[in-house]
Coordinates of C-alpha atoms in Angstrom, one line a residue:
M1 CA 86.4 -50.4 12.1
G2 CA 86.5 -50.9 15.9
H3 CA 86.0 -53.9 17.8
H4 CA 83.8 -54.6 21.2
P5 CA 85.5 -56.6 24.4
D6 CA 83.4 -58.7 24.0
G7 CA 84.2 -59.5 20.7
E8 CA 81.2 -57.6 19.2
D9 CA 81.4 -55.4 16.2
V10 CA 81.1 -51.4 16.8
D11 CA 79.5 -50.7 14.0
D12 CA 77.3 -53.2 14.2
F13 CA 75.1 -51.3 16.8
A14 CA 75.3 -48.2 13.6
P15 CA 71.8 -46.6 12.2
L16 CA 71.6 -47.7 8.4
D17 CA 70.4 -45.2 5.2
E18 CA 67.4 -45.8 3.6
F19 CA 69.3 -48.7 1.5
G20 CA 70.7 -51.0 4.5
N21 CA 74.5 -49.0 4.4
V22 CA 75.4 -47.3 8.0
D23 CA 75.4 -43.9 7.7
A24 CA 79.1 -42.9 8.2
S25 CA 77.6 -39.6 10.1
E26 CA 76.0 -41.5 13.2
S27 CA 78.8 -44.1 12.5
S28 CA 81.8 -42.6 13.7
D29 CA 83.2 -42.4 16.4
A30 CA 85.0 -39.1 16.1
N31 CA 81.7 -37.6 15.4
E32 CA 80.3 -38.4 19.2
S33 CA 80.1 -35.5 20.9
F34 CA 79.9 -36.5 25.4
D35 CA 78.3 -34.8 27.5
A36 CA 81.0 -32.5 30.2
N37 CA 80.0 -34.6 33.3
E38 CA 79.6 -38.0 31.8
S39 CA 82.6 -39.7 33.5
F40 CA 84.2 -43.2 32.1
D41 CA 87.3 -45.6 32.9
A42 CA 90.2 -45.6 30.8
T43 CA 90.8 -49.0 31.9
H44 CA 88.2 -51.1 30.5
D45 CA 89.5 -50.2 26.7
G46 CA 86.9 -47.5 25.5
H47 CA 83.6 -49.3 27.4
A48 CA 83.0 -46.7 28.3
V49 CA 82.6 -45.1 24.8
Y50 CA 80.1 -48.0 23.6
T51 CA 77.8 -47.7 26.9
D52 CA 77.5 -44.0 26.2
K53 CA 76.5 -44.7 22.5
K54 CA 74.2 -47.2 23.3
R55 CA 72.1 -45.5 26.2
R56 CA 72.0 -42.3 23.7
R57 CA 71.2 -44.9 20.9
F58 CA 68.0 -46.4 23.2
R59 CA 66.9 -42.6 24.2
K60 CA 66.6 -41.3 20.4
A61 CA 64.1 -45.0 19.7
A62 CA 62.2 -43.9 23.3
W63 CA 61.9 -40.3 21.7
I64 CA 59.9 -41.6 18.3
V65 CA 58.1 -43.8 20.0
V66 CA 57.0 -41.8 21.9
V67 CA 55.8 -39.0 19.2
C68 CA 54.4 -41.5 17.0
L69 CA 51.8 -42.6 19.6
V70 CA 50.9 -38.8 20.7
A71 CA 50.5 -38.7 16.3
A72 CA 48.2 -41.2 16.3
L73 CA 46.0 -40.1 18.9
S74 CA 45.6 -36.1 17.6
G75 CA 45.2 -37.8 13.9
T76 CA 48.2 -36.0 12.5
F77 CA 48.8 -38.8 10.1
A78 CA 45.0 -39.9 10.3
A79 CA 45.0 -39.7 6.8
V80 CA 47.6 -41.4 5.5
A81 CA 46.0 -44.0 3.8
P82 CA 42.9 -44.7 2.3
H83 CA 42.4 -46.9 5.7
A84 CA 43.6 -44.0 8.2
A85 CA 40.9 -41.7 7.0
S86 CA 37.9 -44.1 7.9
A87 CA 36.8 -42.5 11.0
A88 CA 34.0 -40.2 11.2
I89 CA 34.3 -36.2 11.5
E90 CA 31.8 -34.8 13.3
S91 CA 29.9 -31.8 11.4
E92 CA 29.5 -27.7 12.7
G93 CA 25.9 -29.0 12.2
S94 CA 25.0 -30.6 15.4
A95 CA 28.4 -28.6 17.1
G96 CA 26.9 -25.3 16.7
E97 CA 30.4 -23.6 17.4
R98 CA 31.6 -22.5 13.6
S99 CA 30.6 -20.1 11.4
Q100 CA 33.8 -18.7 9.8
A101 CA 36.1 -21.2 7.1
A102 CA 38.1 -23.8 7.8
A103 CA 39.6 -26.7 7.2
V104 CA 38.4 -30.3 6.8
L105 CA 34.5 -29.2 8.5
P106 CA 32.1 -27.1 7.0
V107 CA 30.5 -24.0 7.6
V108 CA 26.9 -22.7 8.3
K109 CA 26.0 -19.7 6.8
P110 CA 24.1 -17.1 8.8
A111 CA 20.5 -16.4 8.4
S112 CA 19.8 -13.6 6.7
V113 CA 16.9 -11.6 7.8
V114 CA 14.3 -9.2 4.4
A115 CA 12.0 -7.0 6.2
S116 CA 9.7 -4.4 4.8
P117 CA 9.4 -1.8 5.1
V118 CA 13.0 -1.2 5.8
S119 CA 14.4 -0.7 9.3
G120 CA 14.4 3.1 9.9
A121 CA 12.0 4.0 6.6
K122 CA 9.7 7.7 6.8
Q123 CA 6.6 8.1 4.9
V124 CA 5.3 4.3 4.7
N125 CA 2.4 3.6 3.6
P126 CA -0.1 2.0 5.4
A127 CA -1.8 0.2 2.5
A128 CA 2.0 -1.4 2.3
P129 CA 3.2 -5.1 2.8
V130 CA 4.6 -5.6 5.7
T131 CA 6.5 -8.8 5.8
I132 CA 10.0 -10.8 7.6
A133 CA 11.6 -13.2 5.8
V134 CA 14.6 -15.4 6.9
K135 CA 17.2 -16.6 4.6
D136 CA 20.2 -20.0 5.9
G137 CA 17.1 -20.0 9.2
T138 CA 14.0 -19.5 10.8
L139 CA 11.2 -17.4 12.3
D140 CA 10.5 -16.8 16.0
R141 CA 8.5 -15.0 18.0
V142 CA 7.5 -12.4 15.9
S143 CA 5.5 -9.5 16.9
L144 CA 5.1 -5.8 15.6
T145 CA 4.0 -3.1 17.7
S146 CA 2.9 0.4 17.5
T147 CA 4.4 3.6 20.0
K148 CA 0.0 4.3 21.0
G149 CA 0.1 0.5 21.6
T150 CA -1.8 -1.2 18.6
T151 CA -0.4 -4.8 17.9
V152 CA -0.7 -6.0 14.6
D153 CA -2.1 -8.9 14.0
G154 CA 0.6 -11.2 11.2
A155 CA 0.8 -15.3 10.2
L156 CA 3.5 -16.9 10.4
T157 CA 4.7 -19.8 7.6
P158 CA 4.6 -23.5 8.9
D159 CA 8.4 -23.0 7.9
G160 CA 8.9 -20.2 10.1
L161 CA 10.1 -18.4 6.7
S162 CA 8.5 -15.6 6.5
W163 CA 5.7 -13.8 8.5
T164 CA 2.7 -11.7 7.2
A165 CA 0.8 -9.4 8.7
S166 CA -3.0 -9.5 8.4
T167 CA -3.9 -6.3 9.3
P168 CA -3.1 -2.4 7.7
L169 CA -1.4 -0.2 9.6
E170 CA -3.0 3.3 10.8
F171 CA -1.2 7.4 9.5
N172 CA 1.4 8.9 11.6
S173 CA 2.3 6.5 13.5
S174 CA 5.5 4.5 14.6
Y175 CA 5.7 0.3 14.6
T176 CA 8.8 -1.8 16.0
F177 CA 9.4 -5.1 14.6
N178 CA 11.1 -7.8 17.2
Y179 CA 11.7 -11.1 16.3
T180 CA 14.1 -14.3 16.4
V181 CA 15.9 -15.5 13.9
A182 CA 17.8 -19.0 14.5
D183 CA 20.6 -20.3 11.8
A184 CA 20.8 -24.4 10.9
A185 CA 22.9 -24.8 13.5
G186 CA 20.2 -23.4 16.3
R187 CA 22.2 -20.1 16.9
A188 CA 19.3 -17.7 17.7
T189 CA 19.3 -13.8 17.7
S190 CA 17.0 -11.1 18.9
K191 CA 16.4 -8.4 16.4
T192 CA 14.5 -4.9 17.0
E193 CA 13.7 -2.8 13.8
S194 CA 11.3 0.0 13.2
F195 CA 9.9 2.5 11.4
T196 CA 6.7 4.7 10.5
T197 CA 4.1 5.4 8.4
V198 CA 2.3 8.4 6.4
S199 CA 2.0 11.8 8.3
T200 CA -1.4 13.5 9.1
Q201 CA -0.5 16.3 6.2
N202 CA -0.7 13.3 3.7
E203 CA -4.0 11.7 3.9
A204 CA -6.4 12.1 1.4
D205 CA -10.1 11.9 2.4
A206 CA -13.0 12.0 -0.4
A207 CA -16.6 13.0 0.2
M208 CA -19.1 11.2 -1.5
Y209 CA -22.5 12.4 -3.3
P210 CA -25.4 11.2 -3.2
L211 CA -24.8 9.7 0.5
D212 CA -24.7 5.8 1.7
G213 CA -28.5 4.8 2.3
S214 CA -29.9 7.8 -0.2
K215 CA -32.4 7.7 -3.0
V216 CA -32.3 9.9 -5.6
G217 CA -33.5 10.6 -9.3
V218 CA -32.9 8.5 -12.1
A219 CA -31.2 12.1 -13.3
Q220 CA -28.2 12.7 -10.0
P221 CA -24.9 11.8 -11.4
L222 CA -22.4 9.8 -8.8
Q223 CA -19.5 13.0 -7.4
L224 CA -16.9 12.3 -5.4
T225 CA -14.8 15.6 -4.1
F226 CA -11.0 14.9 -2.8
S227 CA -9.3 16.9 -0.2
E228 CA -6.2 16.8 -1.9
P229 CA -5.8 17.5 -5.7
V230 CA -5.6 14.2 -7.6
V231 CA -2.2 13.4 -10.0
N232 CA -2.5 9.9 -10.2
K233 CA -6.2 9.9 -12.2
A234 CA -6.2 6.7 -13.4
A235 CA -5.0 5.1 -9.6
V236 CA -7.9 6.2 -8.4
E237 CA -10.4 5.4 -11.1
A238 CA -9.7 1.9 -10.6
A239 CA -10.0 1.9 -7.0
I240 CA -13.4 2.9 -7.3
K241 CA -15.9 0.0 -8.5
V242 CA -19.6 1.2 -9.7
T243 CA -22.0 -1.6 -9.9
S244 CA -26.0 -1.1 -10.9
T245 CA -29.0 -3.6 -10.1
S246 CA -29.4 -2.6 -14.0
G247 CA -26.3 -3.9 -15.5
Q248 CA -25.1 -0.1 -16.4
A249 CA -22.4 0.8 -17.1
G250 CA -20.8 4.1 -17.2
A251 CA -17.7 6.8 -17.1
F252 CA -16.3 8.8 -14.7
H253 CA -15.2 12.4 -15.6
W254 CA -13.0 14.6 -14.2
F255 CA -14.4 18.3 -13.5
S256 CA -10.8 19.5 -11.3
D257 CA -7.9 17.5 -10.0
T258 CA -10.4 17.5 -7.1
M259 CA -13.8 16.3 -8.3
V260 CA -14.6 14.0 -10.8
R261 CA -18.2 12.6 -11.4
Y262 CA -19.9 9.6 -12.7
R263 CA -23.0 8.5 -15.0
P264 CA -23.8 5.8 -17.5
E265 CA -24.8 6.7 -20.4
N266 CA -28.6 7.4 -20.8
F267 CA -30.2 8.3 -17.3
W268 CA -29.6 5.4 -14.4
A269 CA -32.7 2.7 -14.8
A270 CA -35.5 4.0 -12.5
N271 CA -36.2 1.4 -9.1
S272 CA -32.1 -0.1 -9.7
T273 CA -29.8 0.1 -7.2
V274 CA -26.3 1.8 -7.1
T275 CA -23.6 0.6 -5.7
V276 CA -20.1 2.5 -5.0
D277 CA -16.7 0.6 -4.0
L278 CA -14.4 2.4 -2.9
K279 CA -11.3 0.9 -2.2
L280 CA -9.0 4.1 -2.0
F281 CA -7.3 3.3 2.1
G282 CA -3.1 3.3 0.7
V283 CA -3.6 4.7 -2.8
D284 CA -0.8 7.3 -4.2
F285 CA -2.8 10.1 -5.2
G286 CA 0.0 11.3 -6.7
N287 CA 2.8 14.5 -4.6
G288 CA 2.8 12.1 -1.9
Q289 CA -0.9 11.3 -0.9
I290 CA -2.1 8.6 0.2
G291 CA -5.9 8.2 0.4
N292 CA -6.9 6.9 4.1
F293 CA -10.5 5.1 3.6
N294 CA -11.9 2.4 2.1
R295 CA -16.1 2.7 2.0
T296 CA -18.8 0.9 0.2
N297 CA -21.7 3.2 -0.2
T298 CA -25.4 2.2 -2.2
F299 CA -27.8 4.4 -3.3
K300 CA -31.5 3.7 -4.7
I301 CA -32.8 5.4 -7.5
G302 CA -36.4 6.4 -7.8
D303 CA -38.9 6.4 -10.4
K304 CA -38.3 8.4 -13.4
K305 CA -39.2 11.9 -13.2
V306 CA -39.0 14.3 -16.1
A307 CA -40.3 17.6 -16.8
I308 CA -39.5 19.8 -19.9
A309 CA -40.3 23.9 -19.2
D310 CA -40.2 25.5 -22.0
A311 CA -39.5 29.0 -22.1
V312 CA -41.6 29.9 -25.3
S313 CA -45.1 27.8 -24.8
H314 CA -44.9 29.1 -21.5
T315 CA -45.4 25.4 -20.3
F316 CA -44.0 23.4 -17.7
T317 CA -45.2 19.7 -18.5
V318 CA -44.3 17.0 -15.8
S319 CA -44.0 12.5 -16.5
I320 CA -43.6 9.8 -14.8
N321 CA -42.4 7.0 -15.8
D322 CA -42.4 8.1 -19.5
Q323 CA -46.3 8.5 -18.2
Q324 CA -47.7 12.5 -17.7
V325 CA -48.6 13.5 -14.9
G326 CA -49.0 16.8 -15.2
E327 CA -49.1 20.7 -17.1
W328 CA -48.7 23.9 -15.8
P329 CA -48.8 27.6 -17.3
D330 CA -44.5 28.8 -16.2
T331 CA -42.8 32.1 -16.6
M332 CA -39.0 32.1 -16.6
G333 CA -36.2 34.1 -17.7
D334 CA -36.1 37.2 -20.0
T335 CA -34.1 38.9 -22.1
R336 CA -31.8 39.8 -20.1
F337 CA -31.7 36.7 -17.5
P338 CA -32.6 34.3 -20.0
S339 CA -32.9 30.6 -17.9
A340 CA -30.1 28.1 -18.7
R341 CA -30.3 25.5 -21.9
G342 CA -30.7 21.9 -21.4
Y343 CA -30.7 19.6 -18.4
L344 CA -30.9 20.7 -15.1
V345 CA -31.2 17.9 -12.2
L346 CA -33.4 18.7 -8.9
M347 CA -30.3 19.4 -5.4
E348 CA -32.8 20.8 -2.2
K349 CA -36.0 22.2 -1.6
Y350 CA -37.3 25.1 0.6
R351 CA -40.6 25.5 2.1
V352 CA -39.3 29.4 1.7
E353 CA -36.9 31.1 -0.2
H354 CA -35.5 34.1 0.7
M355 CA -34.0 36.2 -2.5
D356 CA -31.3 39.3 -3.0
A357 CA -31.2 40.9 -6.0
S358 CA -28.2 41.8 -4.6
T359 CA -27.0 38.4 -5.0
I360 CA -27.0 38.2 -9.4
G361 CA -25.4 41.7 -9.0
L362 CA -28.6 44.2 -9.0
K363 CA -28.6 47.2 -7.4
P364 CA -31.8 49.9 -6.2
G365 CA -32.5 52.1 -9.5
D366 CA -31.9 49.0 -12.2
P367 CA -35.1 48.0 -13.4
A368 CA -34.9 44.6 -12.9
Y369 CA -34.2 45.4 -9.2
Y370 CA -36.5 43.7 -6.9
G371 CA -34.6 44.2 -3.8
Q372 CA -35.4 41.0 -0.9
L373 CA -38.5 38.9 -0.9
D374 CA -39.4 35.7 0.1
V375 CA -40.9 32.7 -2.1
N376 CA -42.7 29.7 -1.4
Y377 CA -42.3 26.1 -2.8
A378 CA -38.9 26.7 -3.7
T379 CA -36.9 23.6 -5.4
R380 CA -33.3 24.3 -6.5
L381 CA -31.8 23.9 -10.3
T382 CA -28.9 25.7 -9.7
P383 CA -26.5 26.6 -6.6
S384 CA -26.3 30.0 -9.1
G385 CA -29.6 30.9 -7.8
E386 CA -31.9 29.6 -10.4
F387 CA -35.0 27.5 -9.3
I388 CA -38.6 26.5 -9.6
H389 CA -40.8 28.3 -7.1
Q390 CA -44.1 29.3 -6.6
A391 CA -44.7 33.3 -8.8
T392 CA -44.4 36.0 -7.0
D393 CA -48.3 38.1 -6.6
S394 CA -47.0 40.6 -8.8
A395 CA -46.2 38.1 -11.4
L396 CA -48.6 35.8 -11.2
P397 CA -50.6 37.4 -13.7
Y398 CA -48.2 36.8 -16.7
I399 CA -47.5 32.9 -16.8
G400 CA -48.3 31.6 -19.4
V401 CA -48.4 34.4 -21.3
T402 CA -44.9 35.6 -20.9
N403 CA -41.4 35.6 -19.9
L404 CA -40.2 38.4 -16.5
S405 CA -38.0 36.4 -14.6
H406 CA -34.6 36.4 -13.5
G407 CA -33.7 33.1 -14.7
C408 CA -36.5 30.5 -12.9
V409 CA -39.7 28.9 -14.1
G410 CA -42.4 30.7 -11.8
L411 CA -45.4 28.9 -11.7
G412 CA -48.8 28.7 -10.1
P413 CA -49.4 27.8 -6.2
D414 CA -50.6 24.3 -7.5
G415 CA -48.0 23.2 -10.2
A416 CA -45.1 25.0 -7.5
K417 CA -46.7 22.6 -4.6
W418 CA -47.0 19.7 -6.7
V419 CA -43.1 20.4 -7.8
F420 CA -42.1 20.3 -4.0
D421 CA -44.6 16.9 -3.2
N422 CA -44.0 15.3 -5.8
M423 CA -40.1 15.6 -7.3
G424 CA -36.9 15.9 -5.7
T425 CA -32.7 15.5 -5.5
G426 CA -32.1 14.3 -8.6
D427 CA -34.9 14.8 -10.9
V428 CA -34.8 16.0 -14.1
V429 CA -36.0 19.8 -15.8
Q430 CA -35.1 19.8 -20.0
V431 CA -35.2 23.8 -20.2
V432 CA -36.2 23.7 -24.1
N433 CA -36.1 26.8 -26.4
T434 CA -34.8 29.6 -24.1
Q435 CA -31.7 32.0 -25.5
G436 CA -30.1 31.5 -22.8
D437 CA -26.8 29.0 -22.2
Y438 CA -26.3 26.1 -20.6
A439 CA -25.0 26.4 -16.8
N440 CA -21.7 26.4 -15.9
F441 CA -20.2 22.5 -15.7
D442 CA -19.2 23.7 -11.5
D443 CA -23.2 25.3 -11.1
G444 CA -24.8 22.5 -10.6
F445 CA -24.9 18.6 -12.6
G446 CA -25.1 19.6 -16.0
D447 CA -23.0 16.3 -16.8
W448 CA -26.2 15.6 -19.1
N449 CA -25.2 18.3 -21.6
I450 CA -22.0 16.6 -22.2
P451 CA -22.0 14.1 -25.3
W452 CA -21.2 10.7 -24.2
A453 CA -18.5 10.3 -26.1
Q454 CA -16.8 13.5 -24.9
Y455 CA -18.0 12.5 -21.4
A456 CA -16.3 9.5 -21.3
K457 CA -12.7 10.6 -22.8
R458 CA -10.9 11.4 -19.9

């Protein structure tokens, strides 16, 4: 142990370990190093050595104090003790700076957006819902416009979580979504997305008969003719609602992939009104064909006018609302060209109709060839050429006596004119006692010749 000249032990300044003992590594004079530039006076018996040690210990203590102050200010030791962790930590939500995970501070999730249709989509159904929904954020300033300059109306929910278009899109158009989305920290991002709708070649149209606002007879079926083949027939039927003031139910019957008809089990009620609500816009017909319209058509039903043409008694009898109003002698198809049997629905009328024997396969030299001639008061029964008309002058002596026509119902001038003036589209003629077969399904409206159970079955 060294001794200070003033009587103090040198080791009294030596550092102590955690048990209060002197740290030998710090107290040994042999372990002390000297700066080569330092000098001391040997005549003071080691006093310079002692003074230098003291100076170095002071510098160490000063550095420790500085480090502790810096640590305290920076919060390094803030959580050493429970009472030291009471200082509030600023959240990222208020700072709006962190989107990646980090120690201590929470993370604000980025806003995620789901748009329908998705960006870049092709052949989008114009009737498809158009929406944008956001999670972990809100929407602002949403717009949807087409390259044609059309703006699509839409509504943003009060909470800003979704936007929905309120008007339908157009066919064969490109649309662009522009919107801004903000996350929970208020950071806003503007985005643009685009898509295109079904092209023109994939539009499907339909024509309806009877025409809107028209008046027809009790036997007139509703007919829809489609521009494209219908594969999804059930979907198309579901999009067509037929109602009547008479409350009559009906059924569809498909005669081909492009033509369907609808009728009730029995004739329409006299003087009723039929409404057809066509909601075909956006309906998938199949094979990528999409319906392109919605429409409501209404037509009226007139009095019940039914005629019975008898090929044996050679009579033509007419009733209105089940009350007979007239009877006239007739001549009908002969054995070579018998008149079609069953129900035939009146189609159209001509004051004078030109007829040509070649249209039914007759040629000069054939005993049945009549060349070309005009007939009066012609009311069409079938597209193939059966009419109710005034018999020719050469046939007038045979009406009420025998059948000699090529399938038509020939009447005298009074009977033919009465039918022309008083009967019309949708009224019905029932042909009985003929040797002819039923007219083909596409040769006029032979719907009433199909039993109801069969008609109502697809």
